[in-house]
Amino acid sequence: MSSLITGGCACGAVRYESRGEIEFSFHCHCRKCQRATGAGHASAFALPINDVELTGKIVYHEQIADSGHATYSGFCPACGSPLVSKTDQYPDRIYINAATLDEPSIFRPTFLVFEGMAQPWDPIDVRLRQP
Ligand SMILES: [Zn+2]
Ligand SMILES: [Zn+2]
């Protein structure tokens, strides 16, 4: 899939677009994603960072992941929407939160991350469980 991908934050101050090919799409149930999104899990997809054109100001919150690598959660300072994340572990990649897409229905998650950390009120999508 290499059609134009567009999206942005709730207030419109930050926009992105990409003609890159989505590398993979997933739900992550880890506590960091829960806190960063305010929801039960993050739904995100990965793109080559050089294929993504971001406009507007993004502020990055840095923290150290369990892997020991720095991760950066990017949000719009005007409206607070969590938009993207990056990690030193894979510097060529950017992860974009699915609900920021202009057409969120194109998101096709194929696997779960940290399903053991899922909250009881946010049941995992069992169709995506690895056999
Ligand atoms: Zn905004
Ligand atoms: Zn996570």
mmCIF file of N, CA and C and ligand atoms in Angstrom:
data_model
loop_
_atom_site.group_PDB
_atom_site.id
_atom_site.type_symbol
_atom_site.label_atom_id
_atom_site.label_comp_id
_atom_site.label_asym_id
_atom_site.label_seq_id
_atom_site.Cartn_x
_atom_site.Cartn_y
_atom_site.Cartn_z
ATOM 1 N N MET A 1 0.851 -1.186 0.000
ATOM 2 C CA MET A 1 0.000 0.000 0.000
ATOM 3 C C MET A 1 0.886 1.235 0.000
ATOM 4 N N SER A 2 0.927 1.971 -1.101
ATOM 5 C CA SER A 2 1.774 3.146 -1.151
ATOM 6 C C SER A 2 0.987 4.362 -1.611
ATOM 7 N N SER A 3 -0.316 4.367 -1.327
ATOM 8 C CA SER A 3 -1.104 5.549 -1.641
ATOM 9 C C SER A 3 -0.815 6.621 -0.590
ATOM 10 N N LEU A 4 -1.338 7.799 -0.807
ATOM 11 C CA LEU A 4 -1.057 8.913 0.092
ATOM 12 C C LEU A 4 -1.754 8.699 1.436
ATOM 13 N N ILE A 5 -0.960 8.817 2.483
ATOM 14 C CA ILE A 5 -1.473 8.685 3.849
ATOM 15 C C ILE A 5 -1.431 10.072 4.474
ATOM 16 N N THR A 6 -2.571 10.535 5.002
ATOM 17 C CA THR A 6 -2.603 11.864 5.615
ATOM 18 C C THR A 6 -3.302 11.808 6.959
ATOM 19 N N GLY A 7 -2.924 12.753 7.818
ATOM 20 C CA GLY A 7 -3.580 12.824 9.118
ATOM 21 C C GLY A 7 -3.096 14.022 9.892
ATOM 22 N N GLY A 8 -3.547 14.108 11.138
ATOM 23 C CA GLY A 8 -3.149 15.233 11.965
ATOM 24 C C GLY A 8 -3.788 15.156 13.338
ATOM 25 N N CYS A 9 -3.488 16.169 14.138
ATOM 26 C CA CYS A 9 -3.980 16.210 15.515
ATOM 27 C C CYS A 9 -5.406 16.759 15.564
ATOM 28 N N ALA A 10 -5.937 16.850 16.770
ATOM 29 C CA ALA A 10 -7.329 17.276 16.928
ATOM 30 C C ALA A 10 -7.547 18.728 16.516
ATOM 31 N N CYS A 11 -6.554 19.594 16.731
ATOM 32 C CA CYS A 11 -6.765 21.017 16.446
ATOM 33 C C CYS A 11 -6.295 21.399 15.047
ATOM 34 N N GLY A 12 -5.543 20.507 14.379
ATOM 35 C CA GLY A 12 -5.099 20.786 13.018
ATOM 36 C C GLY A 12 -3.767 21.507 12.927
ATOM 37 N N ALA A 13 -3.149 21.832 14.073
ATOM 38 C CA ALA A 13 -1.860 22.538 14.046
ATOM 39 C C ALA A 13 -0.743 21.641 13.533
ATOM 40 N N VAL A 14 -0.872 20.331 13.768
ATOM 41 C CA VAL A 14 0.117 19.376 13.267
ATOM 42 C C VAL A 14 -0.538 18.512 12.203
ATOM 43 N N ARG A 15 0.142 18.392 11.071
ATOM 44 C CA ARG A 15 -0.336 17.556 9.970
ATOM 45 C C ARG A 15 0.824 16.684 9.500
ATOM 46 N N TYR A 16 0.483 15.547 8.939
ATOM 47 C CA TYR A 16 1.519 14.711 8.332
ATOM 48 C C TYR A 16 0.992 14.136 7.031
ATOM 49 N N GLU A 17 1.916 13.798 6.158
ATOM 50 C CA GLU A 17 1.556 13.026 4.981
ATOM 51 C C GLU A 17 2.726 12.169 4.551
ATOM 52 N N SER A 18 2.382 11.080 3.892
ATOM 53 C CA SER A 18 3.411 10.122 3.490
ATOM 54 C C SER A 18 2.943 9.343 2.274
ATOM 55 N N ARG A 19 3.878 9.097 1.377
ATOM 56 C CA ARG A 19 3.620 8.161 0.288
ATOM 57 C C ARG A 19 4.378 6.857 0.533
ATOM 58 N N GLY A 20 4.938 6.729 1.691
ATOM 59 C CA GLY A 20 5.688 5.525 2.028
ATOM 60 C C GLY A 20 4.765 4.338 2.240
ATOM 61 N N GLU A 21 5.378 3.177 2.291
ATOM 62 C CA GLU A 21 4.636 1.946 2.495
ATOM 63 C C GLU A 21 4.609 1.610 3.985
ATOM 64 N N ILE A 22 3.415 1.357 4.508
ATOM 65 C CA ILE A 22 3.296 0.993 5.923
ATOM 66 C C ILE A 22 4.031 -0.328 6.141
ATOM 67 N N GLU A 23 4.935 -0.351 7.137
ATOM 68 C CA GLU A 23 5.745 -1.550 7.371
ATOM 69 C C GLU A 23 4.960 -2.595 8.161
ATOM 70 N N PHE A 24 4.248 -2.141 9.197
ATOM 71 C CA PHE A 24 3.407 -3.043 9.984
ATOM 72 C C PHE A 24 2.488 -2.203 10.871
ATOM 73 N N SER A 25 1.429 -2.854 11.356
ATOM 74 C CA SER A 25 0.405 -2.172 12.153
ATOM 75 C C SER A 25 0.032 -3.060 13.331
ATOM 76 N N PHE A 26 -0.210 -2.472 14.502
ATOM 77 C CA PHE A 26 -0.365 -3.283 15.708
ATOM 78 C C PHE A 26 -1.136 -2.513 16.783
ATOM 79 N N HIS A 27 -1.564 -3.273 17.802
ATOM 80 C CA HIS A 27 -2.054 -2.688 19.042
ATOM 81 C C HIS A 27 -1.015 -2.958 20.116
ATOM 82 N N CYS A 28 -0.660 -1.942 20.915
ATOM 83 C CA CYS A 28 0.266 -2.160 22.033
ATOM 84 C C CYS A 28 -0.448 -1.860 23.338
ATOM 85 N N HIS A 29 -0.444 -2.866 24.229
ATOM 86 C CA HIS A 29 -1.158 -2.755 25.497
ATOM 87 C C HIS A 29 -0.245 -2.406 26.665
ATOM 88 N N CYS A 30 0.994 -1.974 26.395
ATOM 89 C CA CYS A 30 1.921 -1.707 27.500
ATOM 90 C C CYS A 30 1.476 -0.479 28.293
ATOM 91 N N ARG A 31 1.974 -0.364 29.526
ATOM 92 C CA ARG A 31 1.556 0.735 30.395
ATOM 93 C C ARG A 31 1.962 2.099 29.830
ATOM 94 N N LYS A 32 3.119 2.149 29.162
ATOM 95 C CA LYS A 32 3.539 3.441 28.606
ATOM 96 C C LYS A 32 2.549 3.910 27.549
ATOM 97 N N CYS A 33 2.103 2.988 26.693
ATOM 98 C CA CYS A 33 1.118 3.368 25.671
ATOM 99 C C CYS A 33 -0.222 3.707 26.320
ATOM 100 N N GLN A 34 -0.565 2.987 27.386
ATOM 101 C CA GLN A 34 -1.823 3.309 28.069
ATOM 102 C C GLN A 34 -1.782 4.727 28.617
ATOM 103 N N ARG A 35 -0.683 5.069 29.262
ATOM 104 C CA ARG A 35 -0.585 6.422 29.825
ATOM 105 C C ARG A 35 -0.493 7.489 28.728
ATOM 106 N N ALA A 36 0.268 7.183 27.683
ATOM 107 C CA ALA A 36 0.477 8.189 26.637
ATOM 108 C C ALA A 36 -0.808 8.475 25.859
ATOM 109 N N THR A 37 -1.662 7.445 25.715
ATOM 110 C CA THR A 37 -2.883 7.637 24.937
ATOM 111 C C THR A 37 -4.083 7.926 25.824
ATOM 112 N N GLY A 38 -3.992 7.570 27.111
ATOM 113 C CA GLY A 38 -5.154 7.695 27.989
ATOM 114 C C GLY A 38 -6.197 6.634 27.729
ATOM 115 N N ALA A 39 -5.846 5.626 26.931
ATOM 116 C CA ALA A 39 -6.785 4.559 26.566
ATOM 117 C C ALA A 39 -6.197 3.212 26.969
ATOM 118 N N GLY A 40 -6.889 2.133 26.643
ATOM 119 C CA GLY A 40 -6.431 0.808 27.031
ATOM 120 C C GLY A 40 -5.233 0.324 26.247
ATOM 121 N N HIS A 41 -5.042 0.861 25.070
ATOM 122 C CA HIS A 41 -3.892 0.459 24.256
ATOM 123 C C HIS A 41 -3.652 1.520 23.194
ATOM 124 N N ALA A 42 -2.458 1.478 22.624
ATOM 125 C CA ALA A 42 -2.155 2.319 21.465
ATOM 126 C C ALA A 42 -2.382 1.485 20.214
ATOM 127 N N SER A 43 -2.936 2.095 19.194
ATOM 128 C CA SER A 43 -3.072 1.473 17.883
ATOM 129 C C SER A 43 -2.205 2.293 16.941
ATOM 130 N N ALA A 44 -1.192 1.652 16.379
ATOM 131 C CA ALA A 44 -0.206 2.432 15.625
ATOM 132 C C ALA A 44 0.320 1.640 14.440
ATOM 133 N N PHE A 45 0.949 2.372 13.514
ATOM 134 C CA PHE A 45 1.579 1.736 12.359
ATOM 135 C C PHE A 45 2.937 2.383 12.135
ATOM 136 N N ALA A 46 3.823 1.616 11.523
ATOM 137 C CA ALA A 46 5.199 2.066 11.321
ATOM 138 C C ALA A 46 5.416 2.475 9.875
ATOM 139 N N LEU A 47 6.138 3.581 9.705
ATOM 140 C CA LEU A 47 6.538 4.052 8.375
ATOM 141 C C LEU A 47 8.024 4.388 8.410
ATOM 142 N N PRO A 48 8.705 4.300 7.260
ATOM 143 C CA PRO A 48 10.088 4.787 7.202
ATOM 144 C C PRO A 48 10.080 6.284 7.500
ATOM 145 N N ILE A 49 10.914 6.704 8.439
ATOM 146 C CA ILE A 49 10.840 8.088 8.925
ATOM 147 C C ILE A 49 11.100 9.090 7.807
ATOM 148 N N ASN A 50 11.933 8.730 6.840
ATOM 149 C CA ASN A 50 12.241 9.664 5.752
ATOM 150 C C ASN A 50 11.083 9.822 4.763
ATOM 151 N N ASP A 51 10.089 8.952 4.872
ATOM 152 C CA ASP A 51 8.940 9.025 3.966
ATOM 153 C C ASP A 51 7.814 9.880 4.536
ATOM 154 N N VAL A 52 7.986 10.391 5.751
ATOM 155 C CA VAL A 52 6.907 11.117 6.417
ATOM 156 C C VAL A 52 7.242 12.600 6.481
ATOM 157 N N GLU A 53 6.319 13.405 5.994
ATOM 158 C CA GLU A 53 6.487 14.848 6.052
ATOM 159 C C GLU A 53 5.565 15.402 7.137
ATOM 160 N N LEU A 54 6.170 15.964 8.169
ATOM 161 C CA LEU A 54 5.418 16.521 9.293
ATOM 162 C C LEU A 54 5.422 18.035 9.192
ATOM 163 N N THR A 55 4.263 18.646 9.419
ATOM 164 C CA THR A 55 4.220 20.103 9.471
ATOM 165 C C THR A 55 3.583 20.516 10.793
ATOM 166 N N GLY A 56 4.047 21.638 11.342
ATOM 167 C CA GLY A 56 3.575 22.079 12.646
ATOM 168 C C GLY A 56 4.514 21.622 13.728
ATOM 169 N N LYS A 57 4.325 22.146 14.915
ATOM 170 C CA LYS A 57 5.239 21.878 16.018
ATOM 171 C C LYS A 57 4.796 20.644 16.789
ATOM 172 N N ILE A 58 5.746 19.722 16.979
ATOM 173 C CA ILE A 58 5.508 18.550 17.820
ATOM 174 C C ILE A 58 6.473 18.613 18.990
ATOM 175 N N VAL A 59 5.975 18.335 20.185
ATOM 176 C CA VAL A 59 6.830 18.234 21.367
ATOM 177 C C VAL A 59 6.991 16.750 21.688
ATOM 178 N N TYR A 60 8.239 16.357 21.974
ATOM 179 C CA TYR A 60 8.518 14.953 22.263
ATOM 180 C C TYR A 60 8.803 14.745 23.742
ATOM 181 N N HIS A 61 8.105 13.797 24.328
ATOM 182 C CA HIS A 61 8.385 13.391 25.701
ATOM 183 C C HIS A 61 9.272 12.158 25.662
ATOM 184 N N GLU A 62 10.450 12.268 26.292
ATOM 185 C CA GLU A 62 11.425 11.176 26.245
ATOM 186 C C GLU A 62 11.311 10.306 27.489
ATOM 187 N N GLN A 63 11.360 9.010 27.291
ATOM 188 C CA GLN A 63 11.509 8.109 28.429
ATOM 189 C C GLN A 63 12.281 6.872 27.995
ATOM 190 N N ILE A 64 12.751 6.141 28.975
ATOM 191 C CA ILE A 64 13.543 4.952 28.682
ATOM 192 C C ILE A 64 12.636 3.726 28.736
ATOM 193 N N ALA A 65 12.603 2.990 27.639
ATOM 194 C CA ALA A 65 11.769 1.794 27.563
ATOM 195 C C ALA A 65 12.416 0.650 28.358
ATOM 196 N N ASP A 66 11.631 -0.403 28.580
ATOM 197 C CA ASP A 66 12.145 -1.572 29.297
ATOM 198 C C ASP A 66 13.352 -2.165 28.575
ATOM 199 N N SER A 67 13.445 -1.954 27.278
ATOM 200 C CA SER A 67 14.573 -2.460 26.492
ATOM 201 C C SER A 67 15.854 -1.670 26.779
ATOM 202 N N GLY A 68 15.721 -0.520 27.465
ATOM 203 C CA GLY A 68 16.868 0.325 27.742
ATOM 204 C C GLY A 68 17.064 1.418 26.704
ATOM 205 N N HIS A 69 16.276 1.399 25.649
ATOM 206 C CA HIS A 69 16.393 2.408 24.596
ATOM 207 C C HIS A 69 15.483 3.596 24.902
ATOM 208 N N ALA A 70 15.920 4.775 24.474
ATOM 209 C CA ALA A 70 15.087 5.956 24.647
ATOM 210 C C ALA A 70 13.931 5.911 23.654
ATOM 211 N N THR A 71 12.753 6.270 24.140
ATOM 212 C CA THR A 71 11.589 6.399 23.264
ATOM 213 C C THR A 71 11.057 7.816 23.388
ATOM 214 N N TYR A 72 10.443 8.288 22.331
ATOM 215 C CA TYR A 72 9.968 9.668 22.264
ATOM 216 C C TYR A 72 8.509 9.673 21.822
ATOM 217 N N SER A 73 7.639 10.146 22.708
ATOM 218 C CA SER A 73 6.221 10.240 22.371
ATOM 219 C C SER A 73 5.943 11.671 21.942
ATOM 220 N N GLY A 74 5.485 11.828 20.688
ATOM 221 C CA GLY A 74 5.278 13.149 20.132
ATOM 222 C C GLY A 74 3.823 13.557 20.179
ATOM 223 N N PHE A 75 3.581 14.779 20.682
ATOM 224 C CA PHE A 75 2.207 15.261 20.774
ATOM 225 C C PHE A 75 2.144 16.723 20.339
ATOM 226 N N CYS A 76 0.941 17.163 20.042
ATOM 227 C CA CYS A 76 0.733 18.564 19.665
ATOM 228 C C CYS A 76 0.650 19.401 20.938
ATOM 229 N N PRO A 77 1.508 20.422 21.086
ATOM 230 C CA PRO A 77 1.484 21.225 22.309
ATOM 231 C C PRO A 77 0.232 22.111 22.408
ATOM 232 N N ALA A 78 -0.456 22.299 21.297
ATOM 233 C CA ALA A 78 -1.661 23.142 21.351
ATOM 234 C C ALA A 78 -2.869 22.364 21.862
ATOM 235 N N CYS A 79 -3.072 21.141 21.375
ATOM 236 C CA CYS A 79 -4.278 20.384 21.759
ATOM 237 C C CYS A 79 -3.959 19.128 22.550
ATOM 238 N N GLY A 80 -2.684 18.727 22.618
ATOM 239 C CA GLY A 80 -2.310 17.575 23.437
ATOM 240 C C GLY A 80 -2.473 16.225 22.768
ATOM 241 N N SER A 81 -2.942 16.198 21.527
ATOM 242 C CA SER A 81 -3.150 14.901 20.868
ATOM 243 C C SER A 81 -1.843 14.140 20.718
ATOM 244 N N PRO A 82 -1.792 12.863 21.162
ATOM 245 C CA PRO A 82 -0.612 12.034 20.889
ATOM 246 C C PRO A 82 -0.627 11.599 19.428
ATOM 247 N N LEU A 83 0.464 11.890 18.717
ATOM 248 C CA LEU A 83 0.482 11.670 17.268
ATOM 249 C C LEU A 83 1.423 10.564 16.836
ATOM 250 N N VAL A 84 2.658 10.639 17.302
ATOM 251 C CA VAL A 84 3.699 9.762 16.777
ATOM 252 C C VAL A 84 4.591 9.300 17.921
ATOM 253 N N SER A 85 5.374 8.269 17.661
ATOM 254 C CA SER A 85 6.449 7.931 18.588
ATOM 255 C C SER A 85 7.643 7.425 17.794
ATOM 256 N N LYS A 86 8.804 7.544 18.460
ATOM 257 C CA LYS A 86 10.066 7.139 17.846
ATOM 258 C C LYS A 86 10.885 6.433 18.925
ATOM 259 N N THR A 87 11.843 5.648 18.484
ATOM 260 C CA THR A 87 12.732 5.007 19.442
ATOM 261 C C THR A 87 14.150 4.972 18.884
ATOM 262 N N ASP A 88 15.115 5.128 19.786
ATOM 263 C CA ASP A 88 16.524 5.019 19.384
ATOM 264 C C ASP A 88 16.853 3.634 18.842
ATOM 265 N N GLN A 89 16.022 2.650 19.223
ATOM 266 C CA GLN A 89 16.279 1.275 18.806
ATOM 267 C C GLN A 89 16.108 1.129 17.286
ATOM 268 N N TYR A 90 15.122 1.837 16.731
ATOM 269 C CA TYR A 90 14.863 1.796 15.282
ATOM 270 C C TYR A 90 14.776 3.222 14.762
ATOM 271 N N PRO A 91 15.913 3.905 14.630
ATOM 272 C CA PRO A 91 15.894 5.332 14.299
ATOM 273 C C PRO A 91 15.360 5.633 12.898
ATOM 274 N N ASP A 92 15.267 4.611 12.039
ATOM 275 C CA ASP A 92 14.781 4.839 10.671
ATOM 276 C C ASP A 92 13.262 4.780 10.568
ATOM 277 N N ARG A 93 12.593 4.618 11.715
ATOM 278 C CA ARG A 93 11.167 4.328 11.694
ATOM 279 C C ARG A 93 10.422 5.354 12.544
ATOM 280 N N ILE A 94 9.186 5.658 12.146
ATOM 281 C CA ILE A 94 8.320 6.461 12.990
ATOM 282 C C ILE A 94 6.994 5.718 13.118
ATOM 283 N N TYR A 95 6.440 5.754 14.314
ATOM 284 C CA TYR A 95 5.161 5.091 14.577
ATOM 285 C C TYR A 95 4.091 6.169 14.677
ATOM 286 N N ILE A 96 3.016 5.981 13.948
ATOM 287 C CA ILE A 96 1.940 6.976 13.923
ATOM 288 C C ILE A 96 0.685 6.363 14.545
ATOM 289 N N ASN A 97 0.037 7.125 15.409
ATOM 290 C CA ASN A 97 -1.176 6.635 16.064
ATOM 291 C C ASN A 97 -2.338 6.610 15.071
ATOM 292 N N ALA A 98 -2.989 5.453 14.993
ATOM 293 C CA ALA A 98 -3.948 5.196 13.911
ATOM 294 C C ALA A 98 -5.119 6.177 13.890
ATOM 295 N N ALA A 99 -5.579 6.576 15.063
ATOM 296 C CA ALA A 99 -6.783 7.421 15.092
ATOM 297 C C ALA A 99 -6.507 8.845 14.623
ATOM 298 N N THR A 100 -5.225 9.183 14.387
ATOM 299 C CA THR A 100 -4.911 10.510 13.848
ATOM 300 C C THR A 100 -5.063 10.544 12.327
ATOM 301 N N LEU A 101 -5.270 9.383 11.708
ATOM 302 C CA LEU A 101 -5.433 9.338 10.251
ATOM 303 C C LEU A 101 -6.691 10.095 9.829
ATOM 304 N N ASP A 102 -6.626 10.694 8.646
ATOM 305 C CA ASP A 102 -7.844 11.288 8.086
ATOM 306 C C ASP A 102 -8.858 10.204 7.734
ATOM 307 N N GLU A 103 -8.337 9.025 7.390
ATOM 308 C CA GLU A 103 -9.200 7.865 7.096
ATOM 309 C C GLU A 103 -8.797 6.718 8.015
ATOM 310 N N PRO A 104 -9.219 6.768 9.269
ATOM 311 C CA PRO A 104 -8.749 5.752 10.234
ATOM 312 C C PRO A 104 -9.119 4.329 9.847
ATOM 313 N N SER A 105 -10.119 4.161 9.005
ATOM 314 C CA SER A 105 -10.554 2.800 8.644
ATOM 315 C C SER A 105 -9.526 2.072 7.778
ATOM 316 N N ILE A 106 -8.515 2.776 7.253
ATOM 317 C CA ILE A 106 -7.490 2.072 6.463
ATOM 318 C C ILE A 106 -6.523 1.293 7.358
ATOM 319 N N PHE A 107 -6.554 1.563 8.678
ATOM 320 C CA PHE A 107 -5.658 0.879 9.620
ATOM 321 C C PHE A 107 -6.001 -0.603 9.664
ATOM 322 N N ARG A 108 -4.979 -1.457 9.475
ATOM 323 C CA ARG A 108 -5.171 -2.915 9.472
ATOM 324 C C ARG A 108 -4.177 -3.566 10.431
ATOM 325 N N PRO A 109 -4.505 -3.569 11.731
ATOM 326 C CA PRO A 109 -3.564 -4.162 12.691
ATOM 327 C C PRO A 109 -3.417 -5.657 12.460
ATOM 328 N N THR A 110 -2.177 -6.157 12.610
ATOM 329 C CA THR A 110 -1.956 -7.587 12.373
ATOM 330 C C THR A 110 -1.376 -8.315 13.583
ATOM 331 N N PHE A 111 -0.978 -7.568 14.628
ATOM 332 C CA PHE A 111 -0.489 -8.282 15.810
ATOM 333 C C PHE A 111 -0.638 -7.424 17.058
ATOM 334 N N LEU A 112 -0.447 -8.086 18.209
ATOM 335 C CA LEU A 112 -0.581 -7.442 19.518
ATOM 336 C C LEU A 112 0.787 -7.374 20.171
ATOM 337 N N VAL A 113 1.019 -6.310 20.931
ATOM 338 C CA VAL A 113 2.239 -6.185 21.715
ATOM 339 C C VAL A 113 1.829 -6.065 23.180
ATOM 340 N N PHE A 114 2.539 -6.764 24.055
ATOM 341 C CA PHE A 114 2.281 -6.721 25.500
ATOM 342 C C PHE A 114 0.816 -7.026 25.831
ATOM 343 N N GLU A 115 0.286 -8.086 25.205
ATOM 344 C CA GLU A 115 -1.122 -8.392 25.466
ATOM 345 C C GLU A 115 -1.336 -8.764 26.934
ATOM 346 N N GLY A 116 -0.281 -9.248 27.596
ATOM 347 C CA GLY A 116 -0.406 -9.602 29.010
ATOM 348 C C GLY A 116 -0.648 -8.405 29.918
ATOM 349 N N MET A 117 -0.422 -7.205 29.405
ATOM 350 C CA MET A 117 -0.640 -5.997 30.198
ATOM 351 C C MET A 117 -1.997 -5.353 29.904
ATOM 352 N N ALA A 118 -2.807 -6.031 29.093
ATOM 353 C CA ALA A 118 -4.126 -5.478 28.746
ATOM 354 C C ALA A 118 -4.979 -5.345 30.000
ATOM 355 N N GLN A 119 -5.745 -4.284 30.053
ATOM 356 C CA GLN A 119 -6.645 -4.048 31.187
ATOM 357 C C GLN A 119 -7.924 -4.874 31.009
ATOM 358 N N PRO A 120 -8.521 -5.282 32.144
ATOM 359 C CA PRO A 120 -9.736 -6.118 32.050
ATOM 360 C C PRO A 120 -10.882 -5.416 31.332
ATOM 361 N N TRP A 121 -10.843 -4.085 31.318
ATOM 362 C CA TRP A 121 -11.923 -3.341 30.657
ATOM 363 C C TRP A 121 -11.615 -3.045 29.194
ATOM 364 N N ASP A 122 -10.481 -3.566 28.707
ATOM 365 C CA ASP A 122 -10.108 -3.349 27.306
ATOM 366 C C ASP A 122 -9.687 -4.687 26.714
ATOM 367 N N PRO A 123 -10.652 -5.555 26.421
ATOM 368 C CA PRO A 123 -10.309 -6.913 25.971
ATOM 369 C C PRO A 123 -9.481 -6.894 24.699
ATOM 370 N N ILE A 124 -8.524 -7.798 24.622
ATOM 371 C CA ILE A 124 -7.669 -7.860 23.442
ATOM 372 C C ILE A 124 -8.452 -8.408 22.253
ATOM 373 N N ASP A 125 -7.981 -8.110 21.068
ATOM 374 C CA ASP A 125 -8.573 -8.629 19.841
ATOM 375 C C ASP A 125 -8.005 -10.024 19.606
ATOM 376 N N VAL A 126 -8.782 -11.040 19.982
ATOM 377 C CA VAL A 126 -8.259 -12.414 19.934
ATOM 378 C C VAL A 126 -7.944 -12.862 18.499
ATOM 379 N N ARG A 127 -8.514 -12.183 17.512
ATOM 380 C CA ARG A 127 -8.210 -12.548 16.116
ATOM 381 C C ARG A 127 -6.743 -12.299 15.787
ATOM 382 N N LEU A 128 -6.101 -11.410 16.587
ATOM 383 C CA LEU A 128 -4.713 -11.037 16.289
ATOM 384 C C LEU A 128 -3.709 -11.800 17.138
ATOM 385 N N ARG A 129 -4.194 -12.748 17.937
ATOM 386 C CA ARG A 129 -3.288 -13.520 18.774
ATOM 387 C C ARG A 129 -2.379 -14.389 17.920
ATOM 388 N N GLN A 130 -1.093 -14.446 18.308
ATOM 389 C CA GLN A 130 -0.169 -15.326 17.593
ATOM 390 C C GLN A 130 -0.478 -16.770 17.987
ATOM 391 N N PRO A 131 -0.454 -17.709 17.028
ATOM 392 C CA PRO A 131 -0.736 -19.106 17.346
ATOM 393 C C PRO A 131 0.352 -19.705 18.242
HETATM 394 ZN ZN ZN B 1 -3.223 20.035 17.806
HETATM 395 ZN ZN ZN B 2 3.336 0.207 24.151
#
